[in-house]
Amino acid sequence: MTLEQLRIFIAVAEREHLTQAALALHLTPSAVSSAVRTLEERYSVALFHRTGRRIELTETGRAFLSEAKATVARAREAELFLAEVGDLRRGSLTLHASQTIASYWLPPVVMHLHSSYPGLDLRVTAANTELVAAAVIDGAAEIGLVEGAIDSVLLTQQVVARDRLVIVARPDHPLAQRRGIERDDLLAARWVLREPGSGTRSVLTAALEARPGQLTAELTLPSNEAVRAAVRAGPFLGALSELIVQADIDAGRLVKLDFTLPEREFLMLRHRERHRSKASLAFEEMVMTQGR
């Protein structure tokens, strides 16, 4: 079995689609199909169910996926180790960050790192907090940056910055000009929220001490920008970072409600047992000096 076969298997397994995997890998569908069938035939196992034009993982395939990811991640660590020879003149660093961090807090830090080490290949992926933590655990990312604590013994968590959520609405919203807004007022309101698993939604739910089903999202949207646009367009409340909405507040397009949410922490995640590359150590040092 080769690393290339494992990478192809992972791409197909994650998408459960041969053509999409082939496009992502810049290979032909026949080459992708052949690599998967070679694995199955060599070890006399079925990794996928094939029903018409659809494919889906078998139980064996699901179990093998975690092993394949771990193997490819370990190989990536070996590549990184060799690429770093030469005092960071080469190398790569893969970062996964929650959306607020990736869009508003991280770019200046990444640009400073690129200016200092132009030979580094920096790869940044935005996702929600749960997916960022999973990427670090699986080895898809060396460093994760999230908005709130993660419950995992596999990860170290270091505070790198702080941020505050604010509740916003259009100026004509009934709560926009009210003083002394109560928790019950907010629980009864119409909301536009990020998806479950996002740090923003988790912090808001905890701050309002909302039981399951008590805080109802009339719309659930996959990005901060979408939430901001929906709040500007309709009679909804939204909870977003001050970094995101300050320009709208200054321009009078949105109003910050008179209800204070607690400060939240931006955390850097690492896997406890994996090699810390020189590139990641350089990033960590830059975050601690530039990011706060």
Coordinates of C-alpha atoms in Angstrom, one line a residue:
M1 CA 0.0 0.0 0.0
T2 CA 1.3 3.5 -0.9
L3 CA 0.7 6.9 0.6
E4 CA -0.8 7.9 -2.7
Q5 CA -3.4 5.2 -2.4
L6 CA -4.2 6.3 1.1
R7 CA -4.6 9.9 0.0
I8 CA -6.9 8.8 -2.8
F9 CA -9.0 6.7 -0.4
I10 CA -9.3 9.5 2.1
A11 CA -10.4 12.0 -0.6
V12 CA -13.1 9.6 -1.9
A13 CA -14.2 8.6 1.6
E14 CA -14.6 12.2 2.7
R15 CA -16.7 13.1 -0.4
E16 CA -18.3 9.7 -1.1
H17 CA -18.0 10.7 -4.7
L18 CA -15.3 9.5 -7.2
T19 CA -15.5 12.5 -9.6
Q20 CA -15.4 15.1 -6.9
A21 CA -12.4 13.3 -5.3
A22 CA -10.7 13.2 -8.7
L23 CA -11.2 16.9 -9.3
A24 CA -9.7 17.7 -5.8
L25 CA -6.7 15.5 -6.5
H26 CA -6.2 16.6 -10.1
L27 CA -6.5 13.0 -11.3
T28 CA -8.8 11.2 -13.7
P29 CA -11.9 9.4 -12.2
S30 CA -10.5 6.1 -13.7
A31 CA -7.2 6.5 -11.8
V32 CA -9.1 7.2 -8.6
S33 CA -11.4 4.2 -9.1
S34 CA -8.4 2.0 -9.9
A35 CA -6.5 3.0 -6.8
V36 CA -9.5 2.2 -4.6
R37 CA -10.2 -1.1 -6.2
T38 CA -6.5 -2.1 -6.0
L39 CA -6.7 -1.6 -2.2
E40 CA -9.9 -3.6 -1.9
E41 CA -8.6 -6.5 -4.1
R42 CA -5.2 -6.7 -2.5
Y43 CA -6.6 -7.1 1.0
S44 CA -9.9 -8.8 0.1
V45 CA -12.1 -6.2 1.7
A46 CA -14.9 -3.9 0.6
L47 CA -14.3 -0.3 1.5
F48 CA -17.3 1.1 -0.3
H49 CA -20.9 0.1 -1.1
R50 CA -21.6 0.8 -4.8
T51 CA -25.3 1.3 -5.6
G52 CA -25.8 2.5 -9.1
R53 CA -23.7 5.7 -9.5
R54 CA -23.5 6.3 -5.7
I55 CA -20.8 5.1 -3.4
E56 CA -20.8 5.1 0.4
L57 CA -18.4 3.8 3.0
T58 CA -18.8 0.3 4.4
E59 CA -18.2 -0.3 8.2
T60 CA -14.7 -1.5 7.3
G61 CA -14.2 1.6 5.2
R62 CA -15.2 3.9 8.1
A63 CA -12.9 2.1 10.5
F64 CA -10.0 2.2 8.0
L65 CA -10.5 6.0 7.3
S66 CA -9.2 7.0 10.8
E67 CA -6.2 4.7 10.3
A68 CA -5.5 6.1 6.9
K69 CA -5.7 9.7 8.1
A70 CA -3.3 9.0 11.0
T71 CA -0.8 7.4 8.6
V72 CA -1.0 10.3 6.1
A73 CA -0.7 12.8 9.0
R74 CA 2.4 11.0 10.3
A75 CA 3.9 11.1 6.8
R76 CA 3.2 14.8 6.5
E77 CA 5.1 15.3 9.8
A78 CA 8.1 13.5 8.3
E79 CA 7.9 15.7 5.2
L80 CA 7.7 18.8 7.4
F81 CA 10.8 17.7 9.4
L82 CA 12.9 17.4 6.2
A83 CA 11.5 20.6 4.6
E84 CA 12.4 22.7 7.6
V85 CA 16.2 22.1 7.1
G86 CA 17.6 25.5 6.3
D87 CA 16.3 27.7 9.1
L88 CA 12.7 28.0 7.7
R89 CA 13.8 28.8 4.2
R90 CA 11.3 26.1 3.2
G91 CA 8.5 24.4 4.9
S92 CA 4.7 24.6 5.4
L93 CA 2.3 25.4 8.2
T94 CA -1.4 24.4 8.1
L95 CA -3.7 26.5 10.3
H96 CA -7.4 25.9 10.8
A97 CA -9.3 28.8 12.5
S98 CA -12.9 29.6 13.4
Q99 CA -14.5 32.1 11.1
T100 CA -14.2 35.3 13.3
I101 CA -10.5 34.6 13.9
A102 CA -9.8 33.6 10.3
S103 CA -11.5 36.7 8.8
Y104 CA -10.7 39.4 11.3
W105 CA -7.9 38.6 13.8
L106 CA -5.6 36.2 12.0
P107 CA -4.7 38.0 8.7
P108 CA -2.3 40.6 10.2
V109 CA -0.4 37.8 12.1
V110 CA -0.2 35.6 9.0
M111 CA 1.1 38.5 6.9
H112 CA 3.8 39.3 9.4
L113 CA 4.9 35.7 9.4
H114 CA 4.9 35.6 5.6
S115 CA 7.0 38.8 5.6
S116 CA 9.5 37.3 8.0
Y117 CA 9.6 33.8 6.3
P118 CA 8.6 34.2 2.7
G119 CA 9.6 30.7 1.9
L120 CA 6.9 29.2 4.1
D121 CA 3.8 27.7 2.6
L122 CA 1.0 29.0 4.8
R123 CA -2.4 27.3 4.5
V124 CA -5.4 28.7 6.3
T125 CA -8.8 27.0 6.5
A126 CA -11.9 28.5 8.1
A127 CA -14.4 26.3 9.8
N128 CA -16.5 26.3 13.0
T129 CA -14.9 25.6 16.4
E130 CA -15.8 21.9 16.5
L131 CA -14.4 21.2 13.1
V132 CA -11.2 23.1 13.8
A133 CA -10.6 21.0 17.0
A134 CA -11.3 17.8 14.9
A135 CA -8.8 18.9 12.3
V136 CA -6.0 19.3 14.9
I137 CA -6.9 15.9 16.5
D138 CA -6.9 14.2 13.1
G139 CA -3.6 15.8 12.0
A140 CA -5.2 17.8 9.2
A141 CA -4.0 21.0 10.9
E142 CA -0.9 21.5 13.0
I143 CA -2.5 24.5 14.8
G144 CA -6.1 25.4 15.5
L145 CA -7.5 28.8 16.6
V146 CA -10.9 28.8 18.2
E147 CA -13.3 31.0 20.2
G148 CA -13.8 29.1 23.4
A149 CA -12.6 26.0 25.4
I150 CA -12.6 22.6 23.8
D151 CA -13.2 19.5 25.9
S152 CA -10.4 17.1 24.7
V153 CA -7.5 15.6 26.6
L154 CA -5.7 15.3 23.3
L155 CA -5.3 19.1 22.9
T156 CA -3.3 21.8 24.6
Q157 CA -5.1 25.1 24.8
Q158 CA -3.3 28.5 25.1
V159 CA -5.0 31.9 25.3
V160 CA -3.7 34.2 22.5
A161 CA -6.3 37.0 22.6
R162 CA -9.7 38.1 23.9
D163 CA -12.8 39.3 22.2
R164 CA -16.4 40.3 23.1
L165 CA -19.6 39.3 21.5
V166 CA -22.3 42.0 21.1
I167 CA -26.0 41.6 20.4
V168 CA -27.1 43.7 17.4
A169 CA -30.3 44.7 15.6
R170 CA -31.5 47.2 13.1
P171 CA -32.2 50.7 14.5
D172 CA -35.9 50.2 14.1
H173 CA -36.0 46.9 16.1
P174 CA -38.2 47.2 19.2
L175 CA -35.3 46.4 21.5
A176 CA -32.8 48.7 19.8
Q177 CA -33.4 51.8 22.0
R178 CA -34.5 50.0 25.2
R179 CA -32.4 50.3 28.3
G180 CA -31.9 47.6 30.8
I181 CA -32.8 44.6 28.5
E182 CA -33.5 41.4 30.4
R183 CA -32.5 37.9 29.6
D184 CA -36.2 37.0 29.1
D185 CA -36.5 39.7 26.5
L186 CA -33.7 38.1 24.5
L187 CA -35.0 34.5 24.9
A188 CA -38.4 35.7 23.5
A189 CA -36.8 37.5 20.5
R190 CA -36.4 36.3 16.9
W191 CA -32.8 35.4 16.2
V192 CA -30.4 34.7 13.3
L193 CA -27.6 32.5 14.6
R194 CA -24.6 30.6 13.4
E195 CA -24.8 26.8 13.1
P196 CA -24.6 24.5 16.2
G197 CA -20.9 23.8 16.8
S198 CA -19.8 27.4 16.2
G199 CA -18.0 29.2 19.1
T200 CA -20.3 32.2 18.7
R201 CA -23.5 30.3 19.2
S202 CA -22.0 28.3 22.1
V203 CA -20.9 31.5 23.9
L204 CA -24.3 33.1 23.5
T205 CA -26.2 30.1 24.7
A206 CA -24.0 29.8 27.8
A207 CA -24.3 33.5 28.5
L208 CA -28.1 33.5 28.4
E209 CA -28.1 30.2 30.3
A210 CA -30.5 28.9 27.7
R211 CA -31.8 25.4 28.0
P212 CA -32.1 23.2 24.8
G213 CA -34.8 24.7 22.6
Q214 CA -35.1 27.8 24.7
L215 CA -33.1 30.0 22.3
T216 CA -34.7 29.6 19.0
A217 CA -33.0 30.5 15.7
E218 CA -35.5 31.6 13.1
L219 CA -32.6 31.4 10.6
T220 CA -29.4 29.4 11.0
L221 CA -26.7 30.6 8.7
P222 CA -23.2 29.2 8.0
S223 CA -21.1 32.4 8.3
N224 CA -20.7 35.6 10.2
E225 CA -21.2 37.7 7.1
A226 CA -24.4 36.0 6.4
V227 CA -25.7 36.6 9.9
R228 CA -24.7 40.3 9.7
A229 CA -26.5 40.7 6.4
A230 CA -29.7 39.0 7.6
V231 CA -29.8 41.2 10.8
R232 CA -29.4 44.3 8.6
A233 CA -32.2 43.1 6.4
G234 CA -34.8 41.9 8.8
P235 CA -36.4 42.1 12.3
F236 CA -33.9 39.8 13.9
L237 CA -31.3 39.9 16.6
G238 CA -27.8 38.5 16.0
A239 CA -24.7 37.9 18.2
L240 CA -21.4 38.7 16.6
S241 CA -17.9 39.8 17.5
E242 CA -17.4 43.5 17.9
L243 CA -14.6 43.1 15.3
I244 CA -17.3 42.2 12.7
V245 CA -20.0 44.8 13.4
Q246 CA -18.2 47.8 14.6
A247 CA -18.2 49.5 11.2
D248 CA -22.0 48.9 10.9
I249 CA -22.6 50.3 14.4
D250 CA -20.5 53.4 13.7
A251 CA -22.4 54.0 10.4
G252 CA -25.8 53.6 12.1
R253 CA -26.8 50.5 10.1
L254 CA -26.9 48.4 13.3
V255 CA -27.4 49.1 17.0
K256 CA -25.7 47.4 19.9
L257 CA -28.2 46.3 22.4
D258 CA -28.0 47.3 26.1
F259 CA -27.0 43.8 27.3
T260 CA -23.4 42.9 28.1
L261 CA -22.1 39.5 27.1
P262 CA -19.0 38.1 28.8
E263 CA -15.6 38.4 27.2
R264 CA -14.4 35.3 25.4
E265 CA -11.0 33.9 24.8
F266 CA -9.3 33.1 21.5
L267 CA -7.4 29.8 22.0
M268 CA -4.6 28.2 20.1
L269 CA -4.9 24.4 19.9
R270 CA -2.2 21.9 19.5
H271 CA -2.1 18.1 19.7
R272 CA -0.3 17.0 22.8
E273 CA 1.8 14.2 21.2
R274 CA 2.7 15.5 17.8
H275 CA 6.0 17.1 16.7
R276 CA 6.1 20.9 16.9
S277 CA 7.5 22.1 13.7
K278 CA 9.8 25.1 13.5
A279 CA 7.2 26.9 11.4
S280 CA 4.6 26.4 14.1
L281 CA 6.9 27.6 16.8
A282 CA 7.7 30.7 14.8
F283 CA 4.0 31.3 14.4
E284 CA 3.4 30.8 18.1
E285 CA 6.1 33.3 19.0
M286 CA 4.6 35.8 16.5
V287 CA 1.1 35.4 17.9
M288 CA 2.3 36.0 21.4
T289 CA 4.1 39.2 20.4
Q290 CA 1.9 40.6 17.6
G291 CA -1.6 39.0 18.1
R292 CA -2.6 40.3 21.5

